[in-house]
mmCIF file of C-alpha atoms and ligand atoms in Angstrom:
data_model
loop_
_atom_site.group_PDB
_atom_site.id
_atom_site.type_symbol
_atom_site.label_atom_id
_atom_site.label_comp_id
_atom_site.label_asym_id
_atom_site.label_seq_id
_atom_site.Cartn_x
_atom_site.Cartn_y
_atom_site.Cartn_z
ATOM 1 C CA MET A 1 22.403 97.620 -77.079
ATOM 2 C CA LEU A 2 18.935 97.482 -75.551
ATOM 3 C CA SER A 3 18.961 100.719 -73.626
ATOM 4 C CA GLY A 4 15.432 102.012 -73.089
ATOM 5 C CA LYS A 5 13.883 98.957 -74.813
ATOM 6 C CA LYS A 6 10.991 97.164 -73.183
ATOM 7 C CA ILE A 7 11.038 93.390 -73.465
ATOM 8 C CA LEU A 8 8.117 91.208 -72.526
ATOM 9 C CA LEU A 9 9.572 87.784 -71.832
ATOM 10 C CA GLY A 10 7.068 84.926 -71.915
ATOM 11 C CA ILE A 11 7.996 81.612 -70.295
ATOM 12 C CA THR A 12 5.937 78.448 -70.772
ATOM 13 C CA GLY A 13 6.080 75.050 -69.072
ATOM 14 C CA GLY A 14 9.130 73.269 -70.447
ATOM 15 C CA ILE A 15 12.280 72.029 -68.731
ATOM 16 C CA SER A 16 14.465 74.603 -70.522
ATOM 17 C CA ALA A 17 12.593 77.333 -68.587
ATOM 18 C CA TYR A 18 15.476 77.183 -66.093
ATOM 19 C CA LYS A 19 17.859 78.517 -68.772
ATOM 20 C CA ILE A 20 15.792 81.688 -69.184
ATOM 21 C CA CYS A 21 17.072 83.075 -65.882
ATOM 22 C CA GLU A 22 20.371 83.662 -67.671
ATOM 23 C CA LEU A 23 18.609 85.285 -70.656
ATOM 24 C CA ILE A 24 17.024 87.814 -68.288
ATOM 25 C CA ARG A 25 20.499 88.685 -66.978
ATOM 26 C CA MET A 26 21.745 89.152 -70.550
ATOM 27 C CA TYR A 27 18.875 91.529 -71.323
ATOM 28 C CA LYS A 28 19.412 93.420 -68.060
ATOM 29 C CA ARG A 29 23.149 93.747 -68.698
ATOM 30 C CA ALA A 30 22.253 95.348 -72.053
ATOM 31 C CA ASN A 31 20.069 97.855 -70.119
ATOM 32 C CA ALA A 32 16.664 96.545 -71.214
ATOM 33 C CA ASP A 33 13.576 96.819 -69.056
ATOM 34 C CA VAL A 34 12.269 93.240 -68.761
ATOM 35 C CA LYS A 35 8.826 92.121 -67.619
ATOM 36 C CA VAL A 36 8.270 88.388 -67.297
ATOM 37 C CA VAL A 37 4.923 86.716 -67.971
ATOM 38 C CA CYS A 38 4.694 83.014 -67.097
ATOM 39 C CA THR A 39 2.074 80.442 -67.928
ATOM 40 C CA PRO A 40 0.980 78.616 -64.753
ATOM 41 C CA ASN A 41 2.984 75.523 -65.815
ATOM 42 C CA ALA A 42 6.189 77.540 -66.254
ATOM 43 C CA LEU A 43 6.195 78.102 -62.489
ATOM 44 C CA LYS A 44 6.591 74.340 -61.977
ATOM 45 C CA PHE A 45 10.106 74.740 -63.439
ATOM 46 C CA VAL A 46 11.227 78.158 -62.153
ATOM 47 C CA THR A 47 10.099 80.288 -59.251
ATOM 48 C CA LYS A 48 8.477 83.676 -59.390
ATOM 49 C CA LEU A 49 10.952 84.894 -56.785
ATOM 50 C CA THR A 50 13.974 84.080 -58.978
ATOM 51 C CA LEU A 51 12.442 85.731 -62.059
ATOM 52 C CA GLN A 52 11.340 88.761 -60.068
ATOM 53 C CA ASN A 53 14.802 89.237 -58.536
ATOM 54 C CA LEU A 54 16.538 88.959 -61.889
ATOM 55 C CA SER A 55 14.119 91.128 -63.884
ATOM 56 C CA LYS A 56 13.584 93.649 -61.053
ATOM 57 C CA ASN A 57 9.936 93.699 -62.031
ATOM 58 C CA GLU A 58 6.826 91.951 -60.832
ATOM 59 C CA VAL A 59 6.182 88.624 -62.611
ATOM 60 C CA SER A 60 2.658 88.271 -64.046
ATOM 61 C CA VAL A 61 0.813 84.968 -64.370
ATOM 62 C CA ASP A 62 -2.864 85.387 -63.707
ATOM 63 C CA GLU A 63 -4.983 87.481 -66.035
ATOM 64 C CA PHE A 64 -7.557 88.075 -63.343
ATOM 65 C CA ASP A 65 -5.144 89.139 -60.651
ATOM 66 C CA VAL A 66 -6.387 92.725 -60.945
ATOM 67 C CA LYS A 67 -3.825 95.276 -59.794
ATOM 68 C CA ASN A 68 -5.276 98.373 -61.372
ATOM 69 C CA TYR A 69 -8.034 99.604 -63.637
ATOM 70 C CA ASN A 70 -6.346 98.592 -66.925
ATOM 71 C CA PRO A 71 -6.740 95.008 -68.196
ATOM 72 C CA GLU A 72 -3.263 93.564 -67.819
ATOM 73 C CA HIS A 73 -3.077 91.731 -71.170
ATOM 74 C CA ILE A 74 -3.662 95.025 -72.977
ATOM 75 C CA SER A 75 -1.457 97.235 -70.802
ATOM 76 C CA LEU A 76 1.455 94.780 -71.078
ATOM 77 C CA ALA A 77 0.946 94.427 -74.866
ATOM 78 C CA ASP A 78 0.965 98.226 -75.188
ATOM 79 C CA TRP A 79 4.001 98.546 -72.913
ATOM 80 C CA ALA A 80 6.422 96.177 -74.670
ATOM 81 C CA ASP A 81 8.522 96.894 -77.780
ATOM 82 C CA ILE A 82 8.911 93.173 -78.421
ATOM 83 C CA THR A 83 7.591 89.881 -77.044
ATOM 84 C CA VAL A 84 9.980 86.949 -76.737
ATOM 85 C CA ILE A 85 8.595 83.553 -75.664
ATOM 86 C CA ALA A 86 11.280 81.086 -74.625
ATOM 87 C CA PRO A 87 10.778 78.247 -74.275
ATOM 88 C CA VAL A 88 7.478 78.021 -76.109
ATOM 89 C CA THR A 89 5.805 74.627 -75.821
ATOM 90 C CA ALA A 90 3.788 72.756 -78.472
ATOM 91 C CA ASN A 91 0.716 73.559 -76.389
ATOM 92 C CA THR A 92 1.261 77.343 -76.383
ATOM 93 C CA ILE A 93 2.241 77.380 -80.092
ATOM 94 C CA SER A 94 -1.051 75.662 -80.933
ATOM 95 C CA LYS A 95 -3.112 77.946 -78.719
ATOM 96 C CA ILE A 96 -1.587 81.063 -80.273
ATOM 97 C CA ALA A 97 -2.129 79.680 -83.785
ATOM 98 C CA PHE A 98 -5.828 79.273 -83.032
ATOM 99 C CA GLY A 99 -6.231 82.552 -81.163
ATOM 100 C CA ILE A 100 -7.006 80.826 -77.865
ATOM 101 C CA CYS A 101 -6.659 83.294 -74.981
ATOM 102 C CA ASP A 102 -6.995 81.100 -71.896
ATOM 103 C CA ASN A 103 -4.090 82.598 -69.969
ATOM 104 C CA LEU A 104 -2.363 85.952 -69.643
ATOM 105 C CA LEU A 105 0.483 85.137 -72.049
ATOM 106 C CA THR A 106 -1.661 83.873 -74.942
ATOM 107 C CA SER A 107 -4.029 86.845 -74.452
ATOM 108 C CA ILE A 108 -1.100 89.279 -74.686
ATOM 109 C CA VAL A 109 0.166 87.688 -77.915
ATOM 110 C CA CYS A 110 -3.330 87.915 -79.390
ATOM 111 C CA ALA A 111 -3.363 91.683 -78.738
ATOM 112 C CA PHE A 112 0.282 92.268 -79.688
ATOM 113 C CA LYS A 113 1.075 94.206 -82.871
ATOM 114 C CA LYS A 114 4.855 94.499 -82.627
ATOM 115 C CA PRO A 115 7.588 91.899 -83.318
ATOM 116 C CA VAL A 116 7.284 88.490 -81.646
ATOM 117 C CA ILE A 117 10.075 85.915 -81.285
ATOM 118 C CA LEU A 118 9.216 82.300 -80.491
ATOM 119 C CA ALA A 119 11.925 79.893 -79.353
ATOM 120 C CA PRO A 120 10.287 76.438 -79.260
ATOM 121 C CA ALA A 121 11.646 73.557 -77.185
ATOM 122 C CA MET A 122 10.064 70.106 -76.881
ATOM 123 C CA ASN A 123 10.581 66.403 -77.422
ATOM 124 C CA CYS A 124 11.777 65.638 -80.996
ATOM 125 C CA ASN A 125 8.684 63.558 -81.846
ATOM 126 C CA MET A 126 6.447 66.419 -80.784
ATOM 127 C CA TRP A 127 8.530 68.831 -82.900
ATOM 128 C CA GLU A 128 8.110 66.562 -85.950
ATOM 129 C CA ASN A 129 4.370 66.098 -85.421
ATOM 130 C CA PRO A 130 2.645 67.495 -88.573
ATOM 131 C CA ILE A 131 -0.035 69.186 -86.470
ATOM 132 C CA ILE A 132 2.582 71.213 -84.579
ATOM 133 C CA ARG A 133 4.381 72.059 -87.850
ATOM 134 C CA GLU A 134 1.091 73.217 -89.390
ATOM 135 C CA ASN A 135 0.241 75.358 -86.354
ATOM 136 C CA LEU A 136 3.699 76.902 -86.391
ATOM 137 C CA ASN A 137 3.370 77.695 -90.105
ATOM 138 C CA LYS A 138 0.217 79.668 -89.373
ATOM 139 C CA LEU A 139 2.201 82.155 -87.285
ATOM 140 C CA HIS A 140 3.890 85.084 -88.956
ATOM 141 C CA PHE A 141 6.431 85.516 -86.169
ATOM 142 C CA THR A 142 10.187 85.053 -85.993
ATOM 143 C CA ILE A 143 10.728 81.401 -85.115
ATOM 144 C CA LEU A 144 14.119 80.394 -83.707
ATOM 145 C CA GLU A 145 14.080 76.679 -84.414
ATOM 146 C CA PRO A 146 15.244 74.243 -81.749
ATOM 147 C CA GLU A 147 18.646 72.615 -82.037
ATOM 148 C CA SER A 148 19.520 68.916 -82.228
ATOM 149 C CA GLY A 149 21.186 67.043 -79.424
ATOM 150 C CA TYR A 150 20.533 65.206 -76.188
ATOM 151 C CA LEU A 151 17.061 66.059 -74.842
ATOM 152 C CA ALA A 152 16.002 66.131 -71.197
ATOM 153 C CA CYS A 153 13.428 63.388 -71.926
ATOM 154 C CA GLY A 154 16.275 61.034 -72.856
ATOM 155 C CA TYR A 155 15.822 61.199 -76.646
ATOM 156 C CA GLU A 156 18.460 62.394 -79.144
ATOM 157 C CA GLY A 157 17.038 64.699 -81.820
ATOM 158 C CA LYS A 158 15.790 68.165 -82.706
ATOM 159 C CA GLY A 159 14.011 69.845 -79.806
ATOM 160 C CA ARG A 160 16.562 71.624 -77.588
ATOM 161 C CA LEU A 161 16.035 75.315 -76.989
ATOM 162 C CA CYS A 162 18.330 77.260 -79.341
ATOM 163 C CA SER A 163 21.244 79.096 -77.725
ATOM 164 C CA LEU A 164 20.507 82.082 -75.507
ATOM 165 C CA GLU A 165 22.976 84.110 -77.605
ATOM 166 C CA LYS A 166 20.812 83.493 -80.659
ATOM 167 C CA ILE A 167 17.681 84.676 -78.841
ATOM 168 C CA PHE A 168 19.538 87.714 -77.517
ATOM 169 C CA GLU A 169 20.977 88.675 -80.922
ATOM 170 C CA LYS A 170 17.597 88.305 -82.660
ATOM 171 C CA THR A 171 15.987 90.482 -79.985
ATOM 172 C CA VAL A 172 18.593 93.215 -80.527
ATOM 173 C CA GLU A 173 18.151 92.983 -84.305
ATOM 174 C CA LEU A 174 14.340 93.175 -84.287
ATOM 175 C CA VAL A 175 13.957 95.794 -81.620
ATOM 176 C CA ASN A 176 16.366 98.113 -83.423
ATOM 177 C CA TYR A 177 15.043 97.318 -86.914
ATOM 178 C CA LYS A 178 13.976 100.710 -88.234
ATOM 179 C CA PRO A 179 14.683 100.607 -91.986
ATOM 180 C CA LEU A 180 12.249 103.461 -92.681
ATOM 181 C CA ASN A 181 13.915 105.850 -90.224
ATOM 182 C CA GLY A 182 13.947 109.390 -91.624
ATOM 183 C CA LYS A 183 11.373 108.629 -94.341
ATOM 184 C CA LYS A 184 8.054 110.428 -94.595
ATOM 185 C CA ILE A 185 5.378 107.975 -95.720
ATOM 186 C CA VAL A 186 1.913 109.206 -96.705
ATOM 187 C CA VAL A 187 -0.852 106.591 -96.843
ATOM 188 C CA THR A 188 -4.453 107.094 -97.969
ATOM 189 C CA SER A 189 -7.218 104.786 -96.791
ATOM 190 C CA GLY A 190 -10.938 104.139 -96.677
ATOM 191 C CA GLY A 191 -13.771 104.678 -99.116
ATOM 192 C CA THR A 192 -14.416 108.314 -99.969
ATOM 193 C CA ILE A 193 -17.913 109.676 -99.318
ATOM 194 C CA GLU A 194 -19.707 111.732 -101.973
ATOM 195 C CA ASP A 195 -22.686 113.586 -100.570
ATOM 196 C CA ILE A 196 -25.974 113.694 -102.465
ATOM 197 C CA ASP A 197 -27.916 115.816 -99.974
ATOM 198 C CA PRO A 198 -27.661 116.354 -96.190
ATOM 199 C CA VAL A 199 -28.826 112.789 -95.470
ATOM 200 C CA ARG A 200 -27.587 110.648 -98.369
ATOM 201 C CA TYR A 201 -24.266 109.787 -99.934
ATOM 202 C CA ILE A 202 -22.462 107.513 -102.390
ATOM 203 C CA SER A 203 -19.589 105.392 -101.047
ATOM 204 C CA ASN A 204 -18.142 101.873 -101.215
ATOM 205 C CA TYR A 205 -17.374 98.905 -98.971
ATOM 206 C CA SER A 206 -13.731 99.738 -98.258
ATOM 207 C CA SER A 207 -13.019 99.358 -94.512
ATOM 208 C CA GLY A 208 -9.675 101.180 -94.572
ATOM 209 C CA LYS A 209 -8.020 98.217 -92.782
ATOM 210 C CA MET A 210 -5.270 97.672 -95.374
ATOM 211 C CA GLY A 211 -4.341 101.378 -95.340
ATOM 212 C CA THR A 212 -4.306 101.464 -91.528
ATOM 213 C CA ALA A 213 -2.104 98.350 -91.445
ATOM 214 C CA LEU A 214 0.321 99.996 -93.892
ATOM 215 C CA ALA A 215 0.453 103.195 -91.823
ATOM 216 C CA ASP A 216 0.925 101.273 -88.522
ATOM 217 C CA CYS A 217 3.599 99.126 -90.117
ATOM 218 C CA ALA A 218 5.476 102.146 -91.542
ATOM 219 C CA LYS A 219 5.405 103.679 -88.062
ATOM 220 C CA ASN A 220 6.767 100.448 -86.519
ATOM 221 C CA LEU A 221 9.554 100.467 -89.107
ATOM 222 C CA GLY A 222 10.592 103.955 -88.017
ATOM 223 C CA ALA A 223 8.897 106.157 -90.627
ATOM 224 C CA ASP A 224 7.293 109.508 -90.043
ATOM 225 C CA VAL A 225 3.707 108.691 -91.062
ATOM 226 C CA ILE A 226 0.745 110.704 -92.312
ATOM 227 C CA LEU A 227 -2.527 108.847 -92.795
ATOM 228 C CA ILE A 228 -5.096 110.618 -94.978
ATOM 229 C CA THR A 229 -8.288 108.707 -94.386
ATOM 230 C CA ALA A 230 -12.020 108.680 -94.950
ATOM 231 C CA CYS A 231 -12.380 106.469 -91.841
ATOM 232 C CA ASP A 232 -12.664 107.512 -88.228
ATOM 233 C CA VAL A 233 -9.323 106.473 -86.671
ATOM 234 C CA LYS A 234 -7.187 107.769 -83.837
ATOM 235 C CA LYS A 235 -3.451 107.096 -83.926
ATOM 236 C CA ASP A 236 -0.220 108.233 -82.338
ATOM 237 C CA TYR A 237 0.877 109.646 -85.719
ATOM 238 C CA GLU A 238 -0.623 112.383 -87.916
ATOM 239 C CA VAL A 239 -4.098 111.517 -89.209
ATOM 240 C CA ILE A 240 -5.923 113.804 -91.626
ATOM 241 C CA GLN A 241 -9.617 113.049 -91.733
ATOM 242 C CA VAL A 242 -11.226 113.640 -95.137
ATOM 243 C CA LYS A 243 -14.579 112.861 -96.679
ATOM 244 C CA SER A 244 -14.780 113.202 -100.446
ATOM 245 C CA ALA A 245 -12.328 112.463 -103.252
ATOM 246 C CA LEU A 246 -11.804 116.213 -103.674
ATOM 247 C CA ASP A 247 -10.940 116.579 -99.947
ATOM 248 C CA MET A 248 -8.511 113.687 -100.254
ATOM 249 C CA LYS A 249 -6.887 115.247 -103.293
ATOM 250 C CA SER A 250 -6.330 118.604 -101.591
ATOM 251 C CA ALA A 251 -4.903 116.934 -98.433
ATOM 252 C CA LEU A 252 -2.551 114.935 -100.610
ATOM 253 C CA ASP A 253 -1.538 117.946 -102.713
ATOM 254 C CA GLU A 254 -0.560 119.690 -99.508
ATOM 255 C CA LYS A 255 1.660 116.796 -98.367
ATOM 256 C CA PHE A 256 3.053 115.882 -101.792
ATOM 257 C CA ASN A 257 6.296 117.841 -101.546
ATOM 258 C CA CYS A 258 7.352 116.479 -98.162
ATOM 259 C CA ALA A 259 6.618 112.799 -98.970
ATOM 260 C CA ASP A 260 9.266 110.174 -99.721
ATOM 261 C CA CYS A 261 6.571 107.659 -100.540
ATOM 262 C CA ILE A 262 2.819 107.879 -101.181
ATOM 263 C CA ILE A 263 0.669 104.771 -100.915
ATOM 264 C CA MET A 264 -2.816 105.122 -102.364
ATOM 265 C CA ALA A 265 -4.720 102.387 -100.559
ATOM 266 C CA ALA A 266 -7.947 104.425 -100.528
ATOM 267 C CA ALA A 267 -10.947 103.368 -102.560
ATOM 268 C CA VAL A 268 -11.597 106.704 -104.233
ATOM 269 C CA ALA A 269 -15.049 107.238 -105.731
ATOM 270 C CA ASP A 270 -14.706 107.648 -109.487
ATOM 271 C CA TYR A 271 -17.768 109.925 -109.650
ATOM 272 C CA ARG A 272 -19.537 112.477 -107.451
ATOM 273 C CA VAL A 273 -22.989 114.013 -107.829
ATOM 274 C CA LYS A 274 -23.065 116.952 -110.174
ATOM 275 C CA ASN A 275 -25.407 119.128 -108.109
ATOM 276 C CA TYR A 276 -25.278 118.593 -104.351
ATOM 277 C CA SER A 277 -28.658 119.507 -102.880
ATOM 278 C CA ARG A 278 -28.463 121.651 -99.754
ATOM 279 C CA GLU A 279 -31.978 120.530 -98.817
ATOM 280 C CA LYS A 280 -33.103 116.922 -98.442
ATOM 281 C CA ILE A 281 -34.328 115.676 -101.830
ATOM 282 C CA LYS A 282 -38.033 114.900 -101.520
ATOM 283 C CA LYS A 283 -39.717 111.841 -102.973
ATOM 284 C CA THR A 284 -41.767 112.647 -106.104
ATOM 285 C CA ALA A 285 -44.679 110.975 -107.858
ATOM 286 C CA GLU A 286 -42.262 109.505 -110.461
ATOM 287 C CA ASP A 287 -41.146 105.864 -110.189
ATOM 288 C CA GLU A 288 -37.613 106.678 -111.265
ATOM 289 C CA MET A 289 -35.147 109.402 -110.482
ATOM 290 C CA THR A 290 -31.879 110.339 -112.144
ATOM 291 C CA LEU A 291 -28.747 111.441 -110.355
ATOM 292 C CA HIS A 292 -26.242 113.227 -112.541
ATOM 293 C CA LEU A 293 -22.673 112.282 -111.744
ATOM 294 C CA VAL A 294 -19.428 113.935 -112.785
ATOM 295 C CA LYS A 295 -16.009 112.357 -112.845
ATOM 296 C CA ASN A 296 -13.698 112.830 -109.858
ATOM 297 C CA PRO A 297 -10.026 113.478 -110.556
ATOM 298 C CA ASP A 298 -7.944 110.310 -110.758
ATOM 299 C CA ILE A 299 -5.723 111.286 -107.819
ATOM 300 C CA LEU A 300 -3.167 108.526 -108.380
ATOM 301 C CA SER A 301 -2.650 109.447 -112.062
ATOM 302 C CA GLU A 302 -2.417 113.119 -111.174
ATOM 303 C CA ILE A 303 0.244 112.718 -108.474
ATOM 304 C CA CYS A 304 2.237 110.492 -110.831
ATOM 305 C CA LYS A 305 2.088 113.232 -113.495
ATOM 306 C CA LYS A 306 2.952 115.898 -110.928
ATOM 307 C CA ARG A 307 6.166 114.022 -110.173
ATOM 308 C CA ASN A 308 7.165 114.855 -113.721
ATOM 309 C CA GLY A 309 9.803 112.139 -114.123
ATOM 310 C CA ALA A 310 11.456 112.738 -110.728
ATOM 311 C CA LYS A 311 12.306 109.621 -108.683
ATOM 312 C CA LEU A 312 10.584 110.866 -105.524
ATOM 313 C CA PRO A 313 8.121 110.461 -104.082
ATOM 314 C CA LEU A 314 7.887 106.761 -104.699
ATOM 315 C CA ILE A 315 4.258 106.121 -105.643
ATOM 316 C CA VAL A 316 2.365 102.919 -104.866
ATOM 317 C CA GLY A 317 -1.189 102.320 -106.080
ATOM 318 C CA PHE A 318 -3.704 99.638 -105.248
ATOM 319 C CA CYS A 319 -6.126 98.086 -107.651
ATOM 320 C CA ALA A 320 -9.368 96.377 -106.828
ATOM 321 C CA GLU A 321 -10.509 93.943 -109.484
ATOM 322 C CA SER A 322 -13.292 91.375 -109.584
ATOM 323 C CA GLN A 323 -12.053 89.724 -112.814
ATOM 324 C CA ASN A 324 -8.871 89.363 -114.931
ATOM 325 C CA LEU A 325 -6.800 90.571 -111.977
ATOM 326 C CA LEU A 326 -3.322 90.532 -113.473
ATOM 327 C CA GLU A 327 -4.160 91.823 -116.971
ATOM 328 C CA ASN A 328 -6.172 94.724 -115.551
ATOM 329 C CA ALA A 329 -3.492 95.456 -112.955
ATOM 330 C CA LYS A 330 -0.711 95.589 -115.577
ATOM 331 C CA GLU A 331 -2.746 97.983 -117.663
ATOM 332 C CA LYS A 332 -3.492 100.205 -114.658
ATOM 333 C CA LEU A 333 0.165 100.308 -113.599
ATOM 334 C CA LEU A 334 1.116 101.489 -117.062
ATOM 335 C CA ASN A 335 -1.733 103.977 -117.501
ATOM 336 C CA LYS A 336 -1.408 105.568 -114.072
ATOM 337 C CA GLY A 337 2.397 105.732 -114.125
ATOM 338 C CA CYS A 338 3.095 104.562 -110.558
ATOM 339 C CA ASP A 339 6.146 102.575 -109.396
ATOM 340 C CA TYR A 340 4.218 99.689 -107.833
ATOM 341 C CA LEU A 341 0.666 98.475 -107.997
ATOM 342 C CA ILE A 342 -0.766 96.129 -105.383
ATOM 343 C CA ALA A 343 -3.436 93.985 -107.029
ATOM 344 C CA ASN A 344 -6.391 92.867 -104.919
ATOM 345 C CA ASP A 345 -8.981 90.277 -105.944
ATOM 346 C CA ILE A 346 -12.241 91.638 -104.520
ATOM 347 C CA SER A 347 -14.345 88.735 -105.772
ATOM 348 C CA ARG A 348 -13.111 86.566 -102.867
ATOM 349 C CA ARG A 349 -14.931 86.825 -99.571
ATOM 350 C CA ASP A 350 -12.083 85.506 -97.421
ATOM 351 C CA ILE A 351 -9.768 88.420 -98.294
ATOM 352 C CA GLY A 352 -9.892 92.078 -99.301
ATOM 353 C CA PHE A 353 -12.744 94.468 -98.409
ATOM 354 C CA ALA A 354 -13.691 94.455 -94.708
ATOM 355 C CA SER A 355 -11.637 91.295 -94.085
ATOM 356 C CA ASP A 356 -8.659 91.221 -91.721
ATOM 357 C CA TYR A 357 -6.826 89.142 -94.327
ATOM 358 C CA ASN A 358 -5.533 89.818 -97.774
ATOM 359 C CA GLU A 359 -3.748 88.081 -100.610
ATOM 360 C CA VAL A 360 -2.144 90.361 -103.166
ATOM 361 C CA THR A 361 0.229 90.470 -106.089
ATOM 362 C CA ILE A 362 2.779 93.275 -106.176
ATOM 363 C CA LEU A 363 3.549 94.475 -109.705
ATOM 364 C CA ASP A 364 6.462 96.797 -110.350
ATOM 365 C CA LYS A 365 6.971 99.151 -113.285
ATOM 366 C CA ASN A 366 9.812 96.981 -114.667
ATOM 367 C CA GLY A 367 7.501 94.003 -115.123
ATOM 368 C CA GLY A 368 8.348 92.130 -111.908
ATOM 369 C CA THR A 369 5.614 90.445 -109.882
ATOM 370 C CA VAL A 370 5.615 89.092 -106.331
ATOM 371 C CA LYS A 371 2.660 87.068 -105.063
ATOM 372 C CA LEU A 372 1.927 87.356 -101.324
ATOM 373 C CA ASN A 373 -0.116 84.448 -100.022
ATOM 374 C CA ARG A 374 -3.131 84.952 -97.770
ATOM 375 C CA ALA A 375 -2.093 86.491 -94.452
ATOM 376 C CA ASP A 376 -3.340 89.092 -91.987
ATOM 377 C CA LYS A 377 -3.158 92.655 -93.311
ATOM 378 C CA MET A 378 -0.282 93.646 -90.979
ATOM 379 C CA THR A 379 1.875 90.810 -92.347
ATOM 380 C CA ILE A 380 0.939 91.816 -95.900
ATOM 381 C CA ALA A 381 1.888 95.404 -95.040
ATOM 382 C CA TYR A 382 5.346 94.307 -93.779
ATOM 383 C CA LYS A 383 5.893 92.314 -96.959
ATOM 384 C CA ILE A 384 4.876 95.242 -99.145
ATOM 385 C CA PHE A 385 7.500 97.459 -97.448
ATOM 386 C CA GLU A 386 10.036 94.654 -97.755
ATOM 387 C CA ALA A 387 9.301 94.449 -101.510
ATOM 388 C CA ILE A 388 9.523 98.184 -102.146
ATOM 389 C CA TYR A 389 12.391 99.062 -99.803
ATOM 390 C CA GLY A 390 14.040 95.597 -99.878
HETATM 391 N N1 LIG B 1 -7.682 106.109 -107.561
HETATM 392 C C1 LIG B 1 -7.512 107.461 -107.453
HETATM 393 N N2 LIG B 1 -8.488 108.301 -107.856
HETATM 394 C C2 LIG B 1 -9.627 107.828 -108.386
HETATM 395 C C3 LIG B 1 -9.817 106.428 -108.497
HETATM 396 C C4 LIG B 1 -8.823 105.588 -108.070
HETATM 397 O O1 LIG B 1 -6.460 107.884 -106.971
HETATM 398 N N3 LIG B 1 -10.567 108.685 -108.784
HETATM 399 C C5 LIG B 1 -6.580 105.213 -107.134
HETATM 400 C C6 LIG B 1 -6.925 104.278 -105.995
HETATM 401 O O2 LIG B 1 -6.588 104.852 -104.742
HETATM 402 C C7 LIG B 1 -6.030 103.080 -106.302
HETATM 403 C C8 LIG B 1 -5.922 103.097 -107.809
HETATM 404 O O3 LIG B 1 -6.278 104.394 -108.233
HETATM 405 O O4 LIG B 1 -4.739 103.245 -105.765
HETATM 406 C C9 LIG B 1 -6.774 102.105 -108.522
HETATM 407 O O5 LIG B 1 -8.114 102.185 -108.113
HETATM 408 P P1 LIG B 1 -9.233 101.278 -108.779
HETATM 409 O O6 LIG B 1 -10.540 101.605 -108.168
HETATM 410 O O7 LIG B 1 -8.782 99.859 -108.825
HETATM 411 O O8 LIG B 1 -9.151 101.755 -110.294
HETATM 412 P P2 LIG B 1 -9.849 102.881 -111.085
HETATM 413 O O9 LIG B 1 -8.792 103.775 -111.636
HETATM 414 O O10 LIG B 1 -10.904 103.565 -110.289
HETATM 415 O O11 LIG B 1 -10.482 102.063 -112.297
HETATM 416 P P3 LIG B 1 -11.784 101.115 -112.331
HETATM 417 O O12 LIG B 1 -12.675 101.582 -111.193
HETATM 418 O O13 LIG B 1 -12.352 101.353 -113.657
HETATM 419 O O14 LIG B 1 -11.281 99.717 -112.133
#
């Protein structure tokens, strides 16, 4: 069930750490490769020797125990297909929620972009503490809630580590979750660049982060991904670097027929200069100068027309609005003819352009709307795929 899968198993300092020895055996029996990372306190409950013998791998604890040239928190984060932390204490939950990287395990989670499972275990009063609940709610991970019963501290209540079978089954489910397997997803991103002369251009503030998150997410969900972007990015999937709106249109035209889904997250310039100057434009004695602009093709509208009523490719547009978000978005969805439109409020500074966070409303062509609350762009990307491929 887990053949060839790489599991990073985090253990923190709670009494149920002793149970995790059995979880390692379950993973190993299912043919997973398991690497254990302990917080220093975890080793007060279980020994490195036991974990090493069971996992057949070295157990890592200290971030600064340098074994090779690569920083260990990054190499381990890159190595694993999934991170499972069991038990996770109130302390580690809170550190992760605030991005504190004061040990190897919390540093790995901070750099980790694939699925994470947290299985908390603690005293029932700690579990009910509103601060812990709030910190847990900040995390967009899979949380396997503790069970009720007799606790090692002598209390009866909710706080026991959930069953190892539950952790094992969730690991199998998430690590094999590839709902976009076999689908070709084309994503556009970034702000197009329209040259004026060899040294000047017209562009916009789009960072390309939402498009990159969508492409990364599609890849994680098993899709074959092509990212057509005006940004400088290197990925382990096909990236086509473009500059202007016209470049983006021709790259997209070329990929149109093979795509199952096209997501237009790019901020395409509506206009380009009419006469590009091959030489640098010199300053004149006049106080004003006029640049003549011509309209760029509306790529989204054109690919929707090109589809000519066919169901595929599925076409998703974005819309950036600074006022009347929903009314403008509904009108755009209708006028452009796409299946979904993701509406972005660019008047807010805490989301959207250049931010790592977003808050969007997904509108579909049948009139449905789904509001996604503020979250990091990767989480928003997962929820967008969940909404369109349900
Ligand atoms: N878009 C496009 N080609 C253009 C302009 C926009 O394909 N020339 C796409 C964008 O990639 C996005 C959607 O259309 O998916 C909406 O972009 P937006 O800038 O919100 O809307 P515009 O159509 O440009 O309208 P306006 O700027 O007037 O709001």
